[in-house]
Short mmCIF file of C-alpha atoms and ligand atoms in Angstrom, two decimals:
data_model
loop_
_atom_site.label_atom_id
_atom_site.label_comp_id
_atom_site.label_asym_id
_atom_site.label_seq_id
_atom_site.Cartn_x
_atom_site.Cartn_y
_atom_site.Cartn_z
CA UNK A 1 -19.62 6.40 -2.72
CA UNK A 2 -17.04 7.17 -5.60
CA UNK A 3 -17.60 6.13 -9.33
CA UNK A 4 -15.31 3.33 -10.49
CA UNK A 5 -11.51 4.64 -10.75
CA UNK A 6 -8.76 3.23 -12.72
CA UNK A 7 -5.68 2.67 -10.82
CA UNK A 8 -2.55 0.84 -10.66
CA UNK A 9 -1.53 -0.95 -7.57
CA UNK A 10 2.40 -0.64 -7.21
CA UNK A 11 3.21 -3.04 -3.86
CA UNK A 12 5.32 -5.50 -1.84
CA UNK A 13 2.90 -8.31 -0.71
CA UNK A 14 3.22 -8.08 2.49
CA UNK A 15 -0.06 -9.43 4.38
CA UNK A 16 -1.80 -6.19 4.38
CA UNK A 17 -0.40 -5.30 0.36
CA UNK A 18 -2.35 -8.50 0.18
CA UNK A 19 -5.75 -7.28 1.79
CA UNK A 20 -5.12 -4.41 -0.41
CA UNK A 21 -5.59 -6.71 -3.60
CA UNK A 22 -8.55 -8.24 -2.08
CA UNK A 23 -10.20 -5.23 -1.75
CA UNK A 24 -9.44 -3.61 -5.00
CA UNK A 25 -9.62 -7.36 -7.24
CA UNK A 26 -13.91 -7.22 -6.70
CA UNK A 27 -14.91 -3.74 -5.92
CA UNK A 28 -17.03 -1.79 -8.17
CA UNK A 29 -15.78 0.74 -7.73
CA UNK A 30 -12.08 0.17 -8.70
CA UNK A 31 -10.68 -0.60 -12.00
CA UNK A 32 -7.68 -2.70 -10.94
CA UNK A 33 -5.79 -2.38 -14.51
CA UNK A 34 -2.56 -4.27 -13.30
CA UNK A 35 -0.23 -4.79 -10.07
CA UNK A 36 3.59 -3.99 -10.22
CA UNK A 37 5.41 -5.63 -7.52
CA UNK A 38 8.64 -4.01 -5.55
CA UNK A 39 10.92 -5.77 -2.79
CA UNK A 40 10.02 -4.31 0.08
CA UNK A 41 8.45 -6.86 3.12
CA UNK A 42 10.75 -9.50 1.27
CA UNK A 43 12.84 -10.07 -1.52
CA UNK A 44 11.26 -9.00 -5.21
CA UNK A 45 11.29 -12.77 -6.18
CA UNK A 46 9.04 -13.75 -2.85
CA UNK A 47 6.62 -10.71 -3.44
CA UNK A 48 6.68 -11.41 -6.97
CA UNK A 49 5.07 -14.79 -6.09
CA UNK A 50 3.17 -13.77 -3.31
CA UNK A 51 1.20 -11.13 -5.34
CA UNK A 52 0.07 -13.86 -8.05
CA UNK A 53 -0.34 -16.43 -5.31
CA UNK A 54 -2.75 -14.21 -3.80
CA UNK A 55 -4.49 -13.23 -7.69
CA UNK A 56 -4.85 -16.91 -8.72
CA UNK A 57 -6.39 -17.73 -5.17
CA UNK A 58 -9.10 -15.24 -5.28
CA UNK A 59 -9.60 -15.76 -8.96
CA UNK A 60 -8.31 -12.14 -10.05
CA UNK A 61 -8.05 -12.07 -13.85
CA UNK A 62 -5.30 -9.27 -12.93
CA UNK A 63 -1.61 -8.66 -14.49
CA UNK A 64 0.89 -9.18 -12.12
CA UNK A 65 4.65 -7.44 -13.02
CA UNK A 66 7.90 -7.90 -11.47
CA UNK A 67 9.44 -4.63 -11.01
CA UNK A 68 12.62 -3.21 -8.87
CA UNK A 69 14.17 -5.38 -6.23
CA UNK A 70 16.69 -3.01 -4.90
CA UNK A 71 16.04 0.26 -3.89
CA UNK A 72 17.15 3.72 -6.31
CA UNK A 73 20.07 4.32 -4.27
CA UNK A 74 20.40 3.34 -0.87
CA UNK A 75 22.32 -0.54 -1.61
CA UNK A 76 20.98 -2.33 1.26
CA UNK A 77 17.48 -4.02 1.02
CA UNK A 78 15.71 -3.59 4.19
CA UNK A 79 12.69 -6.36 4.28
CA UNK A 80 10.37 -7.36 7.63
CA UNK A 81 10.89 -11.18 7.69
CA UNK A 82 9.60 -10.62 11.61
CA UNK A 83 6.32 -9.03 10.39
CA UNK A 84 5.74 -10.98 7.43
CA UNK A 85 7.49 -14.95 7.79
CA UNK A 86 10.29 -16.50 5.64
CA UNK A 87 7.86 -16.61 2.08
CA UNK A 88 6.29 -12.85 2.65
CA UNK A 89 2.68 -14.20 3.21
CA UNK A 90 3.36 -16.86 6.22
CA UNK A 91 -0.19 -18.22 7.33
CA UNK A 92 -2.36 -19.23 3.97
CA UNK A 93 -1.48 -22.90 1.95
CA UNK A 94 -1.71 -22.45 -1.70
CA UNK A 95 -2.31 -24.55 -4.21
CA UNK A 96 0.73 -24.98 -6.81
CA UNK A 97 0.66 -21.67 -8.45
CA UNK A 98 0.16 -21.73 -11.91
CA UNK A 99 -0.14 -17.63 -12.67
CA UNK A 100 2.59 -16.18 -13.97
CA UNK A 101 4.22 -13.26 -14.01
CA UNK A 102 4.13 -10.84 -17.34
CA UNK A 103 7.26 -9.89 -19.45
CA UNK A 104 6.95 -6.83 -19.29
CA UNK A 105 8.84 -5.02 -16.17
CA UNK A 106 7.07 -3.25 -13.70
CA UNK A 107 8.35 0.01 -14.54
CA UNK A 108 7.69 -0.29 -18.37
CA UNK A 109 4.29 -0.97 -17.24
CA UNK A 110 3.76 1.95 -15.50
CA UNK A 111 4.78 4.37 -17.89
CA UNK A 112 2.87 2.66 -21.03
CA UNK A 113 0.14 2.70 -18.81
CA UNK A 114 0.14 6.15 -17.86
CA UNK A 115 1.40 7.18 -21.43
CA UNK A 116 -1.64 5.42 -22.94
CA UNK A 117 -4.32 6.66 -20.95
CA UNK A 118 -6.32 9.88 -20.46
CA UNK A 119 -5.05 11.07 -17.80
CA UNK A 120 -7.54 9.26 -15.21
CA UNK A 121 -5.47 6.42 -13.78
CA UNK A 122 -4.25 6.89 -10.25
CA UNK A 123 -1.54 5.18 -8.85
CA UNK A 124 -1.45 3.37 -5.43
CA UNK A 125 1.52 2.90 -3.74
CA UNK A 126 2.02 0.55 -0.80
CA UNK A 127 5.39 -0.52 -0.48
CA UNK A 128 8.60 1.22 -1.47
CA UNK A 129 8.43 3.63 -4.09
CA UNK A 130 11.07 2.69 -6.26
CA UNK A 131 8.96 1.69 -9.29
CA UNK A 132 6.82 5.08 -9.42
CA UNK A 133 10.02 6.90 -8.59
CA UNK A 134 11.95 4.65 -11.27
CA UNK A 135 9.08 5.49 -14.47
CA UNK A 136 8.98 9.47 -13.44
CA UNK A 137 12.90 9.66 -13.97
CA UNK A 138 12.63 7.37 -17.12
CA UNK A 139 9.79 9.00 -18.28
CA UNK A 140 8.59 12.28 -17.01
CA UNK A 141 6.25 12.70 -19.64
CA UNK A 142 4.16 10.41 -17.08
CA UNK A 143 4.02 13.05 -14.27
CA UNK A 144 1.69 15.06 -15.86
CA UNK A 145 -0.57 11.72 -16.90
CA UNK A 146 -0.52 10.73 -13.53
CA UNK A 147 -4.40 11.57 -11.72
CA UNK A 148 -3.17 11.21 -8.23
CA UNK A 149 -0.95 9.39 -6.35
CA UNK A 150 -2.60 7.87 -3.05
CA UNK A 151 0.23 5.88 -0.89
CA UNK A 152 0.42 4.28 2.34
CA UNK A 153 3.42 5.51 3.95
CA UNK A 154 5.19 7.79 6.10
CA UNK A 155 4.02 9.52 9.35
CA UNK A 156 3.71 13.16 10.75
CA UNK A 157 4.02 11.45 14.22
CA UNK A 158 6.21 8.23 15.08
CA UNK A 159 7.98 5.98 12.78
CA UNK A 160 8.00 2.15 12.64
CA UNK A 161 11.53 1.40 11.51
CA UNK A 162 12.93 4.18 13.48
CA UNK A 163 11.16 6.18 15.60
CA UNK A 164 11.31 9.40 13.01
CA UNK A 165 10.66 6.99 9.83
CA UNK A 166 8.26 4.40 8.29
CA UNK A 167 9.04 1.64 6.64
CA UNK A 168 7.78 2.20 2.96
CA UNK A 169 10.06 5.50 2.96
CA UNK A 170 13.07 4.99 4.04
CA UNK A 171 13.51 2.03 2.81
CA UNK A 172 13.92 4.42 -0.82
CA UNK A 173 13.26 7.31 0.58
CA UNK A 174 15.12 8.89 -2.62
CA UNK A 175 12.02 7.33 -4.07
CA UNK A 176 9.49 8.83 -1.97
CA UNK A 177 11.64 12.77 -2.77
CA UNK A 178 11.70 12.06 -6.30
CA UNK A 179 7.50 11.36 -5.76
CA UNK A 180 7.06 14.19 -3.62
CA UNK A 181 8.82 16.76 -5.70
CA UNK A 182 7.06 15.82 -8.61
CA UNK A 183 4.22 18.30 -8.76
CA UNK A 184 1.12 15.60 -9.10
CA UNK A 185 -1.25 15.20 -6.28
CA UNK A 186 -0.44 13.62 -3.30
CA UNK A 187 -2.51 11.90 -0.69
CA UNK A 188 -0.34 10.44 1.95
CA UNK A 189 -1.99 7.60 4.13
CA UNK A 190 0.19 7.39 7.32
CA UNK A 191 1.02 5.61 10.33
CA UNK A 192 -1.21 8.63 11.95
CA UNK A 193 -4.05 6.49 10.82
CA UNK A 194 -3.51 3.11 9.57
CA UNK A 195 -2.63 2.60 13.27
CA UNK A 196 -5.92 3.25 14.15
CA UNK A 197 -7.27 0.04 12.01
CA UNK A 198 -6.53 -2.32 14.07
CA UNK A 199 -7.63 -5.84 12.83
CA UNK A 200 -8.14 -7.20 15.96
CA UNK A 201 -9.17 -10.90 16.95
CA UNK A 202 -13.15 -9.80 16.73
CA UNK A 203 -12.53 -8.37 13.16
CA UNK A 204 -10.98 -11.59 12.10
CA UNK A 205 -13.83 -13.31 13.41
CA UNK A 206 -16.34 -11.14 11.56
CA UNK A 207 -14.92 -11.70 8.34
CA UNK A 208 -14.61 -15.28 8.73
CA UNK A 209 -18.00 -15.60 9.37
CA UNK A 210 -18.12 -14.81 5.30
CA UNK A 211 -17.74 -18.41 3.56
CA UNK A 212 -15.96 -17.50 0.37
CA UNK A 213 -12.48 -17.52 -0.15
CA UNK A 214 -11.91 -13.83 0.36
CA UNK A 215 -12.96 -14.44 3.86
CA UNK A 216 -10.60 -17.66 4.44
CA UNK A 217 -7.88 -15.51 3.07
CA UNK A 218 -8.32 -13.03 5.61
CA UNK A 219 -8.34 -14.76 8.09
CA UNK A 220 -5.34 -17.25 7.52
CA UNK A 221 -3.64 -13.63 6.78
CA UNK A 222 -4.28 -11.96 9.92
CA UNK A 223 -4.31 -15.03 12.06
CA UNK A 224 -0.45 -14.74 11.28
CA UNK A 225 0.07 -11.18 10.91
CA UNK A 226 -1.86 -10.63 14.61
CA UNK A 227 0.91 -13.03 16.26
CA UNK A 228 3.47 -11.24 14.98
CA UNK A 229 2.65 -7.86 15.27
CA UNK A 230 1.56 -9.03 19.00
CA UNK A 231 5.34 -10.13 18.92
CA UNK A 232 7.53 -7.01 18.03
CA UNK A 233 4.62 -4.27 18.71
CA UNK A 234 2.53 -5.81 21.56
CA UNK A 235 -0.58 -5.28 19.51
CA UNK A 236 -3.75 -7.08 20.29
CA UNK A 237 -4.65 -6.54 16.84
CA UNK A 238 -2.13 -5.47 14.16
CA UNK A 239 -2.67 -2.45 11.70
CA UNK A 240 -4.20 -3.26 8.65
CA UNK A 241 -1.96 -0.52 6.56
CA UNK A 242 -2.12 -0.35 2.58
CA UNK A 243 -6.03 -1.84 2.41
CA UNK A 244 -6.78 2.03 3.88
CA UNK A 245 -5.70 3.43 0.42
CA UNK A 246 -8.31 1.45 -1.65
CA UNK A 247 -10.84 2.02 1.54
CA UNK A 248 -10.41 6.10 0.48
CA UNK A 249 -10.90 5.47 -3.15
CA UNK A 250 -14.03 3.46 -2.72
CA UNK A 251 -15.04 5.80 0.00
CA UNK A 252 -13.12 9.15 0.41
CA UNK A 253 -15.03 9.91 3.57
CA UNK A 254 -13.58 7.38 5.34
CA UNK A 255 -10.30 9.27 6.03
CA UNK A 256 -10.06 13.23 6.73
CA UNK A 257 -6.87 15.19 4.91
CA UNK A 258 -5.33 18.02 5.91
CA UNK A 259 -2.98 19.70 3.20
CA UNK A 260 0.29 19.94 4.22
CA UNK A 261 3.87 20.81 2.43
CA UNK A 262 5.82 17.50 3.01
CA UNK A 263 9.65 16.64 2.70
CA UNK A 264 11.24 13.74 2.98
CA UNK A 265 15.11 13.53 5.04
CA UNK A 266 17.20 12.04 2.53
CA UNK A 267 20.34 13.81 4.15
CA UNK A 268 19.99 13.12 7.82
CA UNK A 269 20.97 10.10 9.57
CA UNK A 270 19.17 9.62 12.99
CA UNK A 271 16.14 11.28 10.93
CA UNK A 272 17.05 9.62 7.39
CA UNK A 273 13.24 8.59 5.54
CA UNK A 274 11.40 10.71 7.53
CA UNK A 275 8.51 12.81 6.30
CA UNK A 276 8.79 16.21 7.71
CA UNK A 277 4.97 17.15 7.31
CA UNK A 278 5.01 21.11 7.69
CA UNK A 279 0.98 20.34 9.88
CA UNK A 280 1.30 23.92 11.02
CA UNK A 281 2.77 26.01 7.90
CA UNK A 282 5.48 27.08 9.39
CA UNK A 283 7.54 26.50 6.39
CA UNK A 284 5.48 29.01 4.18
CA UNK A 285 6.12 26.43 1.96
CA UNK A 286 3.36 25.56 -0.65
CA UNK A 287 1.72 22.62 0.49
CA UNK A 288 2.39 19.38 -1.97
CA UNK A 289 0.60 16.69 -0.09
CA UNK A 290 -2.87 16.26 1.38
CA UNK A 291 -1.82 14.18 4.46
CA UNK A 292 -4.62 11.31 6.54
CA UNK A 293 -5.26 12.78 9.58
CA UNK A 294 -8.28 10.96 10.75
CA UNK A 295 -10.09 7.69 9.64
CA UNK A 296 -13.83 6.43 10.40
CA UNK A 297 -12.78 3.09 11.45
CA UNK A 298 -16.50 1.96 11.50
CA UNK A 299 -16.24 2.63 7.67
CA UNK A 300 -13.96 1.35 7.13
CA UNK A 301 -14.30 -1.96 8.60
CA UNK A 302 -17.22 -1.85 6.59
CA UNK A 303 -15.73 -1.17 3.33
CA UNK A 304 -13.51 -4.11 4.42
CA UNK A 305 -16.57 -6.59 4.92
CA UNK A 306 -18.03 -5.22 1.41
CA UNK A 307 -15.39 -5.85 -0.19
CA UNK A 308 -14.81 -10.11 1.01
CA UNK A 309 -18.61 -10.02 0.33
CA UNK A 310 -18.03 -9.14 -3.56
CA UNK A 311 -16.28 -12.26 -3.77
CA UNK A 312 -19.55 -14.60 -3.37
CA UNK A 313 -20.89 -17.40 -2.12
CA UNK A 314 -18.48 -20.27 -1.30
CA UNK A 315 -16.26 -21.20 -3.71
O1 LIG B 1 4.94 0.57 7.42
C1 LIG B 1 3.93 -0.29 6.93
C2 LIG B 1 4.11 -0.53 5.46
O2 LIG B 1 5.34 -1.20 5.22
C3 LIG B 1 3.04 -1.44 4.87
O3 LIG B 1 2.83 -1.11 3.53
C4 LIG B 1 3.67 -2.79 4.98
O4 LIG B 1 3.11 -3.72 4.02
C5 LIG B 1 5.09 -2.47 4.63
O5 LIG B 1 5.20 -2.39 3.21
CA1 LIG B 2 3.13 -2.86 1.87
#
């Protein structure tokens, strides 16, 4: 297992952005230093509230900041109301949220962050990257402060949105070039395997067998997110995405990489937010992204049980 790591988790809560914060809020082995929130699976001010709904009900002493709600460029908002409900996080009752939100934006907390630290912090994308993208432009003094960025996103196979693109690229995928052109390390968690973490209803059970609230909020999470994935996919159990990141930082065996030169189609249009992944070199380009190719599901089901467990008895 990994020492403890510092990152930053940049996302758009989103059921599984929310598993994501589960499994970094308790872990021991992650250093959860703040959460910047994008639009992405709904508008900014329903992921906004969604990410400190989910922080006050698992007791995460975490900062929470509101970041972009458009993306860099592109001027429509794409979000996945039929994934994700009306509110973002459809499925769990919350008490009347009393967290709120820091001053600070999301992008000024990235780069002051990154600015302010040794170098060690990496940052986890798993939405749009508009906020990432956003602090490198207004600050690229960051780049080189940045350890590593691991993301969920993107696919060297199918798409989700369309069938060449997922959804946390092009929906700014003039983010994800700025991100991918900027030199720091890459590790690109994909459709190729998030699809293979399938949560399905025997999962669910397992984890609610764990009486704490971690496991109640999994399963009111999934018990939605499985009826509509089951709705516009036909999955029997829908992919657990962006908690995969955090499962390779507690555990980097849990997913195999395979360095690849990556670029994303910001020109094209049937093809627009696609990651071309160069898998065989034919490019001769350098390669600028170490790309998920495989994933021990076993693991990481396991990490995923660990990590509800940290959370304790009852509460
Ligand atoms: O394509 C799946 C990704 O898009 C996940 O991060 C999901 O939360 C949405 O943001
Ligand atoms: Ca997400």
């Amino acid at each position: 297992m990994n020492s403890k790591k510092k990152i930053i988790l940049d996302c758009d809560p989103g059921h599984d952005d929310a598993i994501a914060i589960l499994l970094a809020g308790k872990s021991p082995y992650i250093d959860l230093l703040g959460i910047s929130v994008v639009a992405g699976n709904q508008t900014l001010d329903k992921t906004v509230r969604n990410a400190l709904n989910v922080c006050q009900y698992l007791g995460l002493d975490v900062p929470v900041y509101r970041g972009c709600g458009q993306p860099m460029i592109r001027d429509k908002q794409v979000t996945a109301g039929d994934i994700h409900g009306e509110s973002g996080l459809d499925g769990p009752v919350f008490a009347p949220l009393t967290k709120k939100m820091e001053e600070k934006h999301g992008v000024q907390f990235i780069i002051d962050t990154l600015l302010a630290s040794e170098g060690d912090i990496t940052v986890v994308t798993t939405g749009p990257m508009t906020n990432l993208a956003m602090a490198m432009r207004l600050c690229p003094d960051i780049i080189p402060k940045i350890k590593e960025v691991v993301l969920m996103g993107g696919s060297y196979q199918l798409g989700n949105v369309t069938p060449a693109a997922e959804f946390n690229i092009i929906t700014d995928a003039d983010a994800a070039h700025v991100v991918f052109t900027s030199g720091r390390k890459i590790v690109m968690v994909g459709l190729d395997v998030t699809r293979n973490a399938l949560c399905y209803p025997e999962i669910v059970a397992r984890m609610g067998k764990i009486e704490n609230a971690a496991g109640r909020l999994f399963v009111d999470l999934m018990t939605f997110f499985n009826k509509t994935q089951k709705e516009v996919f036909g999955w029997e159990g829908g992919p657990l995405h962006d908690p995969v990141t955090i499962a390779y930082l507690i555990d980097t065996s849990v997913l195999t990489l395979k360095e690849m030169y990556t670029e994303i189609d910001i020109r094209s249009v049937q093809s627009y937010g696609r990651t071309n992944c160069d898998f065989f070199h034919y490019s001769g380009q350098e390669p600028n992204s170490f790309v998920a190719v495989d994933i021990d599901t076993e693991k990481f089901w396991n990490i995923v049980e660990d990590g509800i467990r940290g959370y304790g008895k009852v509460q």
